[in-house]
Amino acid sequence: MAGDRPVGKRGRRHTAKGADAYEARPGITRTRAFVRTLPLLLIGGGLLLSIATPPSFTGAPLFSAAPLIAAPFFSLANTLLTGFIAVGALTGLHLYNGTLGKTESLTEIVTVVTVAVLAVLINRVVTRSGEQLASARNIAVAAQRAVLPEPAARIGGLEVAARYEAAQADAFIGGDLYAVQDTPHGVRMIVGDVRGKGLGAVEAVAVVIGAFREASEQEATLEAVALRLERALAREGTRRDGLDAVEGFTTAVLAEISHEHDAVRLINRGHPEPLLLHPDGRLRILAPEQAALPLGMSDLASWPDRAVTADLPAGAMLLFYTDGLSEARSAEGVFYDPAARLEGRMFPGPDALLSALVDEVREHTGGGATDDMALLAIARPAARTAMSPKVTEGQPSA
């Protein structure tokens, strides 16, 4: 049987680090709002400094700084507008002081004009670089979607939901993966985390997913599927050079749910433990009987995989996730603990469970997650009865 572990604080698991939809993060939104007001604050500060201080003091550096601050964050039109406002404010100030025709005033105005022109050039360079980055990101995201399509909502009589949450808007996609497949041997699934990021990670994900789908159909046991994945990654490693050949590993959980839906078998290769959520709110951590190395590290050690089995009652849900969930940290450095957070709660279905998790992680981190997060939830439908209670999302058990 699968090993039980108490719900609560657990040690941090060191696993391989794993990017599609991006939601506005509260911290980033506040920073951008401040940056957008900063040029006007600098111009206002320059005016106050020049008016409130003796003539020997000048606020010209603040006028010059305003368009430079605007350049990387504003549009071309707004960068030009900021430059015009800075030059106009400085010119009006000298006109007010009666110093407009003097050498010092002309020098200051020419300096601000020069800086404003430079800011426009910087804005164009930043814009072009952003367009190139967006193009590269779109290619990578399209490649990821090709190898990691969203699973159907119902597979083999089980309810299925999956999410892939990117850490940040400009992050290249990572190596988190999931797949679910109905096979002659039961419904089989994998959730994993390939070392690396970018197109190289997508390539490795394609190897793992392809090998999993083929082996799941052909192999009679989950242990044999794990062995096929090990061999596929070994072949992939032989064609890689340098550090990738040495550290090309994948943490993963393989699972198999019987056609009767009454039990789940699992093999864990160095991955965060799945959670079993009972319909009454009880939670069980499905820990392996002994720790195992990730896939792709057979050169270091080799031993037969031993699947563990757990009962899957009607109405229960399985949650698989990558370390982007369990290692999401708050501003105080506190890790998000999914087991402790979900204990005693009930959800109407797997999609509601994942939506609640995504929202809670964003709140926990303040929108500043540093790693991608893949989530997969599988539910065994509950027996329909006339007295079945209505479950509200995230409702605690009685």
PDB file of C-alpha atoms in Angstrom, residues 116-375:
ATOM      1  CA  ALA A 116      14.989  63.524 -25.107  1.00  0.00           C
ATOM      2  CA  VAL A 117      16.198  62.560 -28.601  1.00  0.00           C
ATOM      3  CA  LEU A 118      18.384  59.851 -27.067  1.00  0.00           C
ATOM      4  CA  ALA A 119      15.359  58.588 -25.121  1.00  0.00           C
ATOM      5  CA  VAL A 120      13.400  58.213 -28.369  1.00  0.00           C
ATOM      6  CA  LEU A 121      16.223  56.134 -29.865  1.00  0.00           C
ATOM      7  CA  ILE A 122      16.344  53.970 -26.732  1.00  0.00           C
ATOM      8  CA  ASN A 123      12.586  53.483 -26.959  1.00  0.00           C
ATOM      9  CA  ARG A 124      12.857  52.189 -30.535  1.00  0.00           C
ATOM     10  CA  VAL A 125      15.643  49.745 -29.611  1.00  0.00           C
ATOM     11  CA  VAL A 126      13.703  48.423 -26.622  1.00  0.00           C
ATOM     12  CA  THR A 127      10.531  48.055 -28.710  1.00  0.00           C
ATOM     13  CA  ARG A 128      12.312  46.068 -31.430  1.00  0.00           C
ATOM     14  CA  SER A 129      13.980  43.832 -28.841  1.00  0.00           C
ATOM     15  CA  GLY A 130      10.606  43.211 -27.202  1.00  0.00           C
ATOM     16  CA  GLU A 131       9.082  42.238 -30.552  1.00  0.00           C
ATOM     17  CA  GLN A 132      11.890  39.750 -31.184  1.00  0.00           C
ATOM     18  CA  LEU A 133      11.477  38.283 -27.698  1.00  0.00           C
ATOM     19  CA  ALA A 134       7.713  37.982 -28.190  1.00  0.00           C
ATOM     20  CA  SER A 135       8.264  36.185 -31.491  1.00  0.00           C
ATOM     21  CA  ALA A 136      10.673  33.693 -29.907  1.00  0.00           C
ATOM     22  CA  ARG A 137       8.269  33.171 -27.008  1.00  0.00           C
ATOM     23  CA  ASN A 138       5.338  32.548 -29.364  1.00  0.00           C
ATOM     24  CA  ILE A 139       7.329  29.919 -31.247  1.00  0.00           C
ATOM     25  CA  ALA A 140       8.251  28.173 -28.003  1.00  0.00           C
ATOM     26  CA  VAL A 141       4.669  28.298 -26.717  1.00  0.00           C
ATOM     27  CA  ALA A 142       3.329  26.861 -29.982  1.00  0.00           C
ATOM     28  CA  ALA A 143       5.862  24.047 -29.753  1.00  0.00           C
ATOM     29  CA  GLN A 144       4.817  23.358 -26.188  1.00  0.00           C
ATOM     30  CA  ARG A 145       1.139  23.196 -27.086  1.00  0.00           C
ATOM     31  CA  ALA A 146       1.944  20.733 -29.849  1.00  0.00           C
ATOM     32  CA  VAL A 147       3.612  18.272 -27.459  1.00  0.00           C
ATOM     33  CA  LEU A 148       1.490  19.046 -24.389  1.00  0.00           C
ATOM     34  CA  PRO A 149      -2.147  19.357 -25.486  1.00  0.00           C
ATOM     35  CA  GLU A 150      -4.827  19.848 -22.868  1.00  0.00           C
ATOM     36  CA  PRO A 151      -6.399  16.490 -21.983  1.00  0.00           C
ATOM     37  CA  ALA A 152     -10.087  15.788 -22.484  1.00  0.00           C
ATOM     38  CA  ALA A 153     -12.415  16.549 -19.572  1.00  0.00           C
ATOM     39  CA  ARG A 154     -13.363  12.876 -19.323  1.00  0.00           C
ATOM     40  CA  ILE A 155     -11.041   9.945 -20.013  1.00  0.00           C
ATOM     41  CA  GLY A 156     -11.911   6.320 -19.355  1.00  0.00           C
ATOM     42  CA  GLY A 157     -14.848   7.305 -17.172  1.00  0.00           C
ATOM     43  CA  LEU A 158     -12.692   9.594 -14.990  1.00  0.00           C
ATOM     44  CA  GLU A 159     -12.983  13.375 -14.692  1.00  0.00           C
ATOM     45  CA  VAL A 160      -9.776  15.155 -15.701  1.00  0.00           C
ATOM     46  CA  ALA A 161      -8.461  18.716 -15.386  1.00  0.00           C
ATOM     47  CA  ALA A 162      -4.984  20.097 -16.087  1.00  0.00           C
ATOM     48  CA  ARG A 163      -3.287  23.494 -15.812  1.00  0.00           C
ATOM     49  CA  TYR A 164       0.064  24.905 -16.833  1.00  0.00           C
ATOM     50  CA  GLU A 165       0.858  28.217 -15.164  1.00  0.00           C
ATOM     51  CA  ALA A 166       3.899  30.188 -16.282  1.00  0.00           C
ATOM     52  CA  ALA A 167       6.060  31.831 -13.652  1.00  0.00           C
ATOM     53  CA  GLN A 168       6.319  35.193 -15.422  1.00  0.00           C
ATOM     54  CA  ALA A 169       5.501  36.833 -18.734  1.00  0.00           C
ATOM     55  CA  ASP A 170       9.037  36.917 -20.136  1.00  0.00           C
ATOM     56  CA  ALA A 171      10.086  33.465 -18.964  1.00  0.00           C
ATOM     57  CA  PHE A 172      10.887  30.891 -21.603  1.00  0.00           C
ATOM     58  CA  ILE A 173       8.733  27.830 -21.248  1.00  0.00           C
ATOM     59  CA  GLY A 174       9.898  25.165 -18.874  1.00  0.00           C
ATOM     60  CA  GLY A 175       9.936  21.403 -18.826  1.00  0.00           C
ATOM     61  CA  ASP A 176       6.862  20.605 -16.747  1.00  0.00           C
ATOM     62  CA  LEU A 177       4.703  17.937 -18.371  1.00  0.00           C
ATOM     63  CA  TYR A 178       1.564  15.863 -17.958  1.00  0.00           C
ATOM     64  CA  ALA A 179      -0.356  13.297 -19.999  1.00  0.00           C
ATOM     65  CA  VAL A 180      -3.363  11.037 -19.457  1.00  0.00           C
ATOM     66  CA  GLN A 181      -4.198   8.031 -21.612  1.00  0.00           C
ATOM     67  CA  ASP A 182      -6.889   5.360 -21.598  1.00  0.00           C
ATOM     68  CA  THR A 183      -5.187   2.027 -22.304  1.00  0.00           C
ATOM     69  CA  PRO A 184      -6.112  -1.676 -22.306  1.00  0.00           C
ATOM     70  CA  HIS A 185      -4.425  -1.841 -18.886  1.00  0.00           C
ATOM     71  CA  GLY A 186      -6.292   1.042 -17.254  1.00  0.00           C
ATOM     72  CA  VAL A 187      -6.125   4.829 -17.345  1.00  0.00           C
ATOM     73  CA  ARG A 188      -2.463   5.786 -17.126  1.00  0.00           C
ATOM     74  CA  MET A 189      -0.988   9.180 -16.443  1.00  0.00           C
ATOM     75  CA  ILE A 190       2.318  10.941 -15.926  1.00  0.00           C
ATOM     76  CA  VAL A 191       3.278  14.251 -14.356  1.00  0.00           C
ATOM     77  CA  GLY A 192       6.919  15.247 -14.566  1.00  0.00           C
ATOM     78  CA  ASP A 193       9.519  17.963 -14.614  1.00  0.00           C
ATOM     79  CA  VAL A 194      12.316  17.934 -17.175  1.00  0.00           C
ATOM     80  CA  ARG A 195      15.494  19.772 -16.286  1.00  0.00           C
ATOM     81  CA  GLY A 196      15.950  22.956 -18.298  1.00  0.00           C
ATOM     82  CA  LYS A 197      13.922  25.606 -20.099  1.00  0.00           C
ATOM     83  CA  GLY A 198      13.219  26.840 -23.618  1.00  0.00           C
ATOM     84  CA  LEU A 199      13.016  24.805 -26.810  1.00  0.00           C
ATOM     85  CA  GLY A 200      15.503  22.269 -25.447  1.00  0.00           C
ATOM     86  CA  ALA A 201      13.089  21.505 -22.630  1.00  0.00           C
ATOM     87  CA  VAL A 202      10.206  21.164 -25.090  1.00  0.00           C
ATOM     88  CA  GLU A 203      12.272  18.669 -27.058  1.00  0.00           C
ATOM     89  CA  ALA A 204      12.888  16.599 -23.930  1.00  0.00           C
ATOM     90  CA  VAL A 205       9.197  16.801 -22.999  1.00  0.00           C
ATOM     91  CA  ALA A 206       8.312  15.477 -26.453  1.00  0.00           C
ATOM     92  CA  VAL A 207      10.621  12.500 -25.904  1.00  0.00           C
ATOM     93  CA  VAL A 208       9.086  11.684 -22.508  1.00  0.00           C
ATOM     94  CA  ILE A 209       5.466  12.126 -23.626  1.00  0.00           C
ATOM     95  CA  GLY A 210       6.010  10.134 -26.819  1.00  0.00           C
ATOM     96  CA  ALA A 211       7.676   7.272 -24.973  1.00  0.00           C
ATOM     97  CA  PHE A 212       4.958   7.310 -22.309  1.00  0.00           C
ATOM     98  CA  ARG A 213       2.079   7.110 -24.789  1.00  0.00           C
ATOM     99  CA  GLU A 214       3.666   4.280 -26.737  1.00  0.00           C
ATOM    100  CA  ALA A 215       4.710   2.281 -23.678  1.00  0.00           C
ATOM    101  CA  SER A 216       1.351   2.789 -21.946  1.00  0.00           C
ATOM    102  CA  GLU A 217      -0.425   1.028 -24.794  1.00  0.00           C
ATOM    103  CA  GLN A 218       2.084  -1.788 -25.148  1.00  0.00           C
ATOM    104  CA  GLU A 219       3.317  -2.629 -21.651  1.00  0.00           C
ATOM    105  CA  ALA A 220       1.192  -4.682 -19.257  1.00  0.00           C
ATOM    106  CA  THR A 221       2.674  -3.208 -16.065  1.00  0.00           C
ATOM    107  CA  LEU A 222       3.472   0.268 -14.813  1.00  0.00           C
ATOM    108  CA  GLU A 223       6.973  -0.910 -13.915  1.00  0.00           C
ATOM    109  CA  ALA A 224       7.587  -1.786 -17.564  1.00  0.00           C
ATOM    110  CA  VAL A 225       6.396   1.667 -18.627  1.00  0.00           C
ATOM    111  CA  ALA A 226       8.925   3.275 -16.266  1.00  0.00           C
ATOM    112  CA  LEU A 227      11.677   1.096 -17.731  1.00  0.00           C
ATOM    113  CA  ARG A 228      10.754   2.181 -21.264  1.00  0.00           C
ATOM    114  CA  LEU A 229      10.933   5.825 -20.214  1.00  0.00           C
ATOM    115  CA  GLU A 230      14.339   5.219 -18.647  1.00  0.00           C
ATOM    116  CA  ARG A 231      15.621   3.728 -21.892  1.00  0.00           C
ATOM    117  CA  ALA A 232      14.158   6.549 -23.984  1.00  0.00           C
ATOM    118  CA  LEU A 233      15.896   9.175 -21.852  1.00  0.00           C
ATOM    119  CA  ALA A 234      19.137   7.199 -21.997  1.00  0.00           C
ATOM    120  CA  ARG A 235      18.985   7.272 -25.806  1.00  0.00           C
ATOM    121  CA  GLU A 236      18.224  10.984 -25.701  1.00  0.00           C
ATOM    122  CA  GLY A 237      21.219  11.553 -23.411  1.00  0.00           C
ATOM    123  CA  THR A 238      23.658   9.918 -25.835  1.00  0.00           C
ATOM    124  CA  ARG A 239      23.019  12.583 -28.462  1.00  0.00           C
ATOM    125  CA  ARG A 240      23.410  15.501 -26.061  1.00  0.00           C
ATOM    126  CA  ASP A 241      26.706  17.164 -25.301  1.00  0.00           C
ATOM    127  CA  GLY A 242      28.281  18.753 -22.259  1.00  0.00           C
ATOM    128  CA  LEU A 243      26.280  19.493 -19.139  1.00  0.00           C
ATOM    129  CA  ASP A 244      22.954  18.438 -20.681  1.00  0.00           C
ATOM    130  CA  ALA A 245      24.291  14.925 -21.198  1.00  0.00           C
ATOM    131  CA  VAL A 246      25.290  14.689 -17.528  1.00  0.00           C
ATOM    132  CA  GLU A 247      22.299  16.416 -15.916  1.00  0.00           C
ATOM    133  CA  GLY A 248      19.499  15.532 -18.330  1.00  0.00           C
ATOM    134  CA  PHE A 249      17.065  14.011 -15.854  1.00  0.00           C
ATOM    135  CA  THR A 250      13.304  14.063 -15.306  1.00  0.00           C
ATOM    136  CA  THR A 251      11.416  13.783 -12.040  1.00  0.00           C
ATOM    137  CA  ALA A 252       8.090  12.050 -12.585  1.00  0.00           C
ATOM    138  CA  VAL A 253       5.132  10.254 -11.064  1.00  0.00           C
ATOM    139  CA  LEU A 254       3.550   7.461 -13.099  1.00  0.00           C
ATOM    140  CA  ALA A 255       0.062   6.327 -12.119  1.00  0.00           C
ATOM    141  CA  GLU A 256      -2.440   3.734 -13.255  1.00  0.00           C
ATOM    142  CA  ILE A 257      -6.122   3.590 -12.316  1.00  0.00           C
ATOM    143  CA  SER A 258      -7.847   0.276 -12.859  1.00  0.00           C
ATOM    144  CA  HIS A 259     -10.838  -0.048 -15.182  1.00  0.00           C
ATOM    145  CA  GLU A 260     -12.954  -0.598 -12.076  1.00  0.00           C
ATOM    146  CA  HIS A 261     -11.710   2.788 -10.782  1.00  0.00           C
ATOM    147  CA  ASP A 262     -11.293   1.350  -7.290  1.00  0.00           C
ATOM    148  CA  ALA A 263      -7.500   1.577  -6.960  1.00  0.00           C
ATOM    149  CA  VAL A 264      -4.507   3.562  -8.158  1.00  0.00           C
ATOM    150  CA  ARG A 265      -0.949   2.275  -8.564  1.00  0.00           C
ATOM    151  CA  LEU A 266       1.951   4.720  -8.502  1.00  0.00           C
ATOM    152  CA  ILE A 267       5.663   4.835  -9.234  1.00  0.00           C
ATOM    153  CA  ASN A 268       7.483   7.923  -7.978  1.00  0.00           C
ATOM    154  CA  ARG A 269      10.855   8.864  -9.461  1.00  0.00           C
ATOM    155  CA  GLY A 270      12.045  11.775  -7.342  1.00  0.00           C
ATOM    156  CA  HIS A 271       8.881  13.861  -7.727  1.00  0.00           C
ATOM    157  CA  PRO A 272       6.617  15.629  -5.177  1.00  0.00           C
ATOM    158  CA  GLU A 273       4.133  13.124  -3.736  1.00  0.00           C
ATOM    159  CA  PRO A 274       0.585  13.139  -5.147  1.00  0.00           C
ATOM    160  CA  LEU A 275      -2.332  13.862  -2.837  1.00  0.00           C
ATOM    161  CA  LEU A 276      -5.496  11.794  -2.446  1.00  0.00           C
ATOM    162  CA  LEU A 277      -8.501  13.917  -1.467  1.00  0.00           C
ATOM    163  CA  HIS A 278     -11.345  11.883  -0.009  1.00  0.00           C
ATOM    164  CA  PRO A 279     -14.942  13.030  -0.591  1.00  0.00           C
ATOM    165  CA  ASP A 280     -15.347  13.779   3.134  1.00  0.00           C
ATOM    166  CA  GLY A 281     -12.374  16.172   3.174  1.00  0.00           C
ATOM    167  CA  ARG A 282      -9.748  13.776   4.522  1.00  0.00           C
ATOM    168  CA  LEU A 283      -6.400  13.977   2.758  1.00  0.00           C
ATOM    169  CA  ARG A 284      -3.687  11.384   2.256  1.00  0.00           C
ATOM    170  CA  ILE A 285      -0.158  11.945   0.979  1.00  0.00           C
ATOM    171  CA  LEU A 286       0.752   9.101  -1.380  1.00  0.00           C
ATOM    172  CA  ALA A 287       4.401   8.723  -0.447  1.00  0.00           C
ATOM    173  CA  PRO A 288       6.574   5.968  -1.967  1.00  0.00           C
ATOM    174  CA  GLU A 289       7.857   3.182   0.254  1.00  0.00           C
ATOM    175  CA  GLN A 290      11.407   4.246  -0.570  1.00  0.00           C
ATOM    176  CA  ALA A 291      12.938   7.187  -2.412  1.00  0.00           C
ATOM    177  CA  ALA A 292      14.069   6.690  -6.003  1.00  0.00           C
ATOM    178  CA  LEU A 293      16.246   8.673  -8.372  1.00  0.00           C
ATOM    179  CA  PRO A 294      14.655  10.655 -11.208  1.00  0.00           C
ATOM    180  CA  LEU A 295      14.359   9.147 -14.668  1.00  0.00           C
ATOM    181  CA  GLY A 296      17.489   9.447 -16.773  1.00  0.00           C
ATOM    182  CA  MET A 297      19.929   8.789 -13.921  1.00  0.00           C
ATOM    183  CA  SER A 298      20.362   5.037 -14.341  1.00  0.00           C
ATOM    184  CA  ASP A 299      24.120   5.537 -14.751  1.00  0.00           C
ATOM    185  CA  LEU A 300      24.316   6.433 -11.056  1.00  0.00           C
ATOM    186  CA  ALA A 301      22.188   3.596  -9.712  1.00  0.00           C
ATOM    187  CA  SER A 302      19.733   0.978 -10.893  1.00  0.00           C
ATOM    188  CA  TRP A 303      17.048  -0.957  -9.077  1.00  0.00           C
ATOM    189  CA  PRO A 304      13.629  -2.402  -9.955  1.00  0.00           C
ATOM    190  CA  ASP A 305      10.698  -0.014  -9.636  1.00  0.00           C
ATOM    191  CA  ARG A 306       8.112  -0.988  -7.041  1.00  0.00           C
ATOM    192  CA  ALA A 307       4.639   0.393  -7.570  1.00  0.00           C
ATOM    193  CA  VAL A 308       2.556   1.206  -4.507  1.00  0.00           C
ATOM    194  CA  THR A 309      -1.228   0.848  -4.417  1.00  0.00           C
ATOM    195  CA  ALA A 310      -3.912   2.993  -2.800  1.00  0.00           C
ATOM    196  CA  ASP A 311      -7.676   2.599  -2.694  1.00  0.00           C
ATOM    197  CA  LEU A 312      -9.630   5.144  -4.740  1.00  0.00           C
ATOM    198  CA  PRO A 313     -13.126   5.533  -3.266  1.00  0.00           C
ATOM    199  CA  ALA A 314     -16.037   6.983  -5.243  1.00  0.00           C
ATOM    200  CA  GLY A 315     -15.913  10.785  -5.228  1.00  0.00           C
ATOM    201  CA  ALA A 316     -12.185  10.905  -4.434  1.00  0.00           C
ATOM    202  CA  MET A 317      -9.700  13.072  -6.324  1.00  0.00           C
ATOM    203  CA  LEU A 318      -6.012  12.674  -7.077  1.00  0.00           C
ATOM    204  CA  LEU A 319      -3.806  15.758  -7.321  1.00  0.00           C
ATOM    205  CA  PHE A 320      -0.475  15.582  -9.156  1.00  0.00           C
ATOM    206  CA  TYR A 321       1.743  18.655  -9.308  1.00  0.00           C
ATOM    207  CA  THR A 322       5.258  19.897  -9.970  1.00  0.00           C
ATOM    208  CA  ASP A 323       7.456  21.724  -7.494  1.00  0.00           C
ATOM    209  CA  GLY A 324       6.284  25.076  -8.816  1.00  0.00           C
ATOM    210  CA  LEU A 325       3.344  24.529  -6.452  1.00  0.00           C
ATOM    211  CA  SER A 326       5.072  23.149  -3.364  1.00  0.00           C
ATOM    212  CA  GLU A 327       8.043  25.547  -3.627  1.00  0.00           C
ATOM    213  CA  ALA A 328       6.026  28.707  -4.258  1.00  0.00           C
ATOM    214  CA  ARG A 329       7.202  31.154  -1.592  1.00  0.00           C
ATOM    215  CA  SER A 330       5.596  34.127   0.064  1.00  0.00           C
ATOM    216  CA  ALA A 331       7.397  37.434   0.611  1.00  0.00           C
ATOM    217  CA  GLU A 332       8.431  36.086   4.033  1.00  0.00           C
ATOM    218  CA  GLY A 333       9.997  32.988   2.436  1.00  0.00           C
ATOM    219  CA  VAL A 334       7.253  30.568   3.542  1.00  0.00           C
ATOM    220  CA  PHE A 335       6.601  27.689   1.130  1.00  0.00           C
ATOM    221  CA  TYR A 336       3.076  26.923  -0.019  1.00  0.00           C
ATOM    222  CA  ASP A 337       2.075  23.547   1.457  1.00  0.00           C
ATOM    223  CA  PRO A 338      -0.696  22.035  -0.689  1.00  0.00           C
ATOM    224  CA  ALA A 339      -1.392  19.185   1.752  1.00  0.00           C
ATOM    225  CA  ALA A 340      -1.907  21.512   4.714  1.00  0.00           C
ATOM    226  CA  ARG A 341      -3.973  23.935   2.618  1.00  0.00           C
ATOM    227  CA  LEU A 342      -6.292  21.255   1.196  1.00  0.00           C
ATOM    228  CA  GLU A 343      -6.823  19.177   4.337  1.00  0.00           C
ATOM    229  CA  GLY A 344     -10.489  19.220   5.350  1.00  0.00           C
ATOM    230  CA  ARG A 345     -11.753  20.896   2.183  1.00  0.00           C
ATOM    231  CA  MET A 346     -14.086  19.581  -0.517  1.00  0.00           C
ATOM    232  CA  PHE A 347     -14.447  20.591  -4.164  1.00  0.00           C
ATOM    233  CA  PRO A 348     -17.205  19.861  -6.693  1.00  0.00           C
ATOM    234  CA  GLY A 349     -14.740  18.633  -9.294  1.00  0.00           C
ATOM    235  CA  PRO A 350     -11.119  18.610 -10.486  1.00  0.00           C
ATOM    236  CA  ASP A 351     -11.405  21.883 -12.395  1.00  0.00           C
ATOM    237  CA  ALA A 352     -12.661  23.692  -9.290  1.00  0.00           C
ATOM    238  CA  LEU A 353      -9.776  22.216  -7.299  1.00  0.00           C
ATOM    239  CA  LEU A 354      -7.156  23.483  -9.747  1.00  0.00           C
ATOM    240  CA  SER A 355      -8.772  26.919 -10.025  1.00  0.00           C
ATOM    241  CA  ALA A 356      -8.663  27.269  -6.244  1.00  0.00           C
ATOM    242  CA  LEU A 357      -5.003  26.203  -6.140  1.00  0.00           C
ATOM    243  CA  VAL A 358      -3.945  28.665  -8.841  1.00  0.00           C
ATOM    244  CA  ASP A 359      -5.740  31.542  -7.102  1.00  0.00           C
ATOM    245  CA  GLU A 360      -4.267  30.648  -3.705  1.00  0.00           C
ATOM    246  CA  VAL A 361      -0.711  30.387  -5.031  1.00  0.00           C
ATOM    247  CA  ARG A 362      -0.984  33.804  -6.666  1.00  0.00           C
ATOM    248  CA  GLU A 363      -2.229  35.257  -3.397  1.00  0.00           C
ATOM    249  CA  HIS A 364       0.470  33.428  -1.415  1.00  0.00           C
ATOM    250  CA  THR A 365       3.322  34.670  -3.605  1.00  0.00           C
ATOM    251  CA  GLY A 366       1.905  38.109  -4.305  1.00  0.00           C
ATOM    252  CA  GLY A 367       2.048  37.231  -7.991  1.00  0.00           C
ATOM    253  CA  GLY A 368       5.814  36.708  -7.963  1.00  0.00           C
ATOM    254  CA  ALA A 369       6.152  32.957  -8.592  1.00  0.00           C
ATOM    255  CA  THR A 370       9.624  32.020  -9.838  1.00  0.00           C
ATOM    256  CA  ASP A 371       8.909  28.585 -11.298  1.00  0.00           C
ATOM    257  CA  ASP A 372       6.369  27.153 -13.692  1.00  0.00           C
ATOM    258  CA  MET A 373       3.588  25.046 -12.225  1.00  0.00           C
ATOM    259  CA  ALA A 374       1.897  22.023 -13.804  1.00  0.00           C
ATOM    260  CA  LEU A 375      -1.212  20.598 -12.151  1.00  0.00           C
TER     261      LEU A 375
END
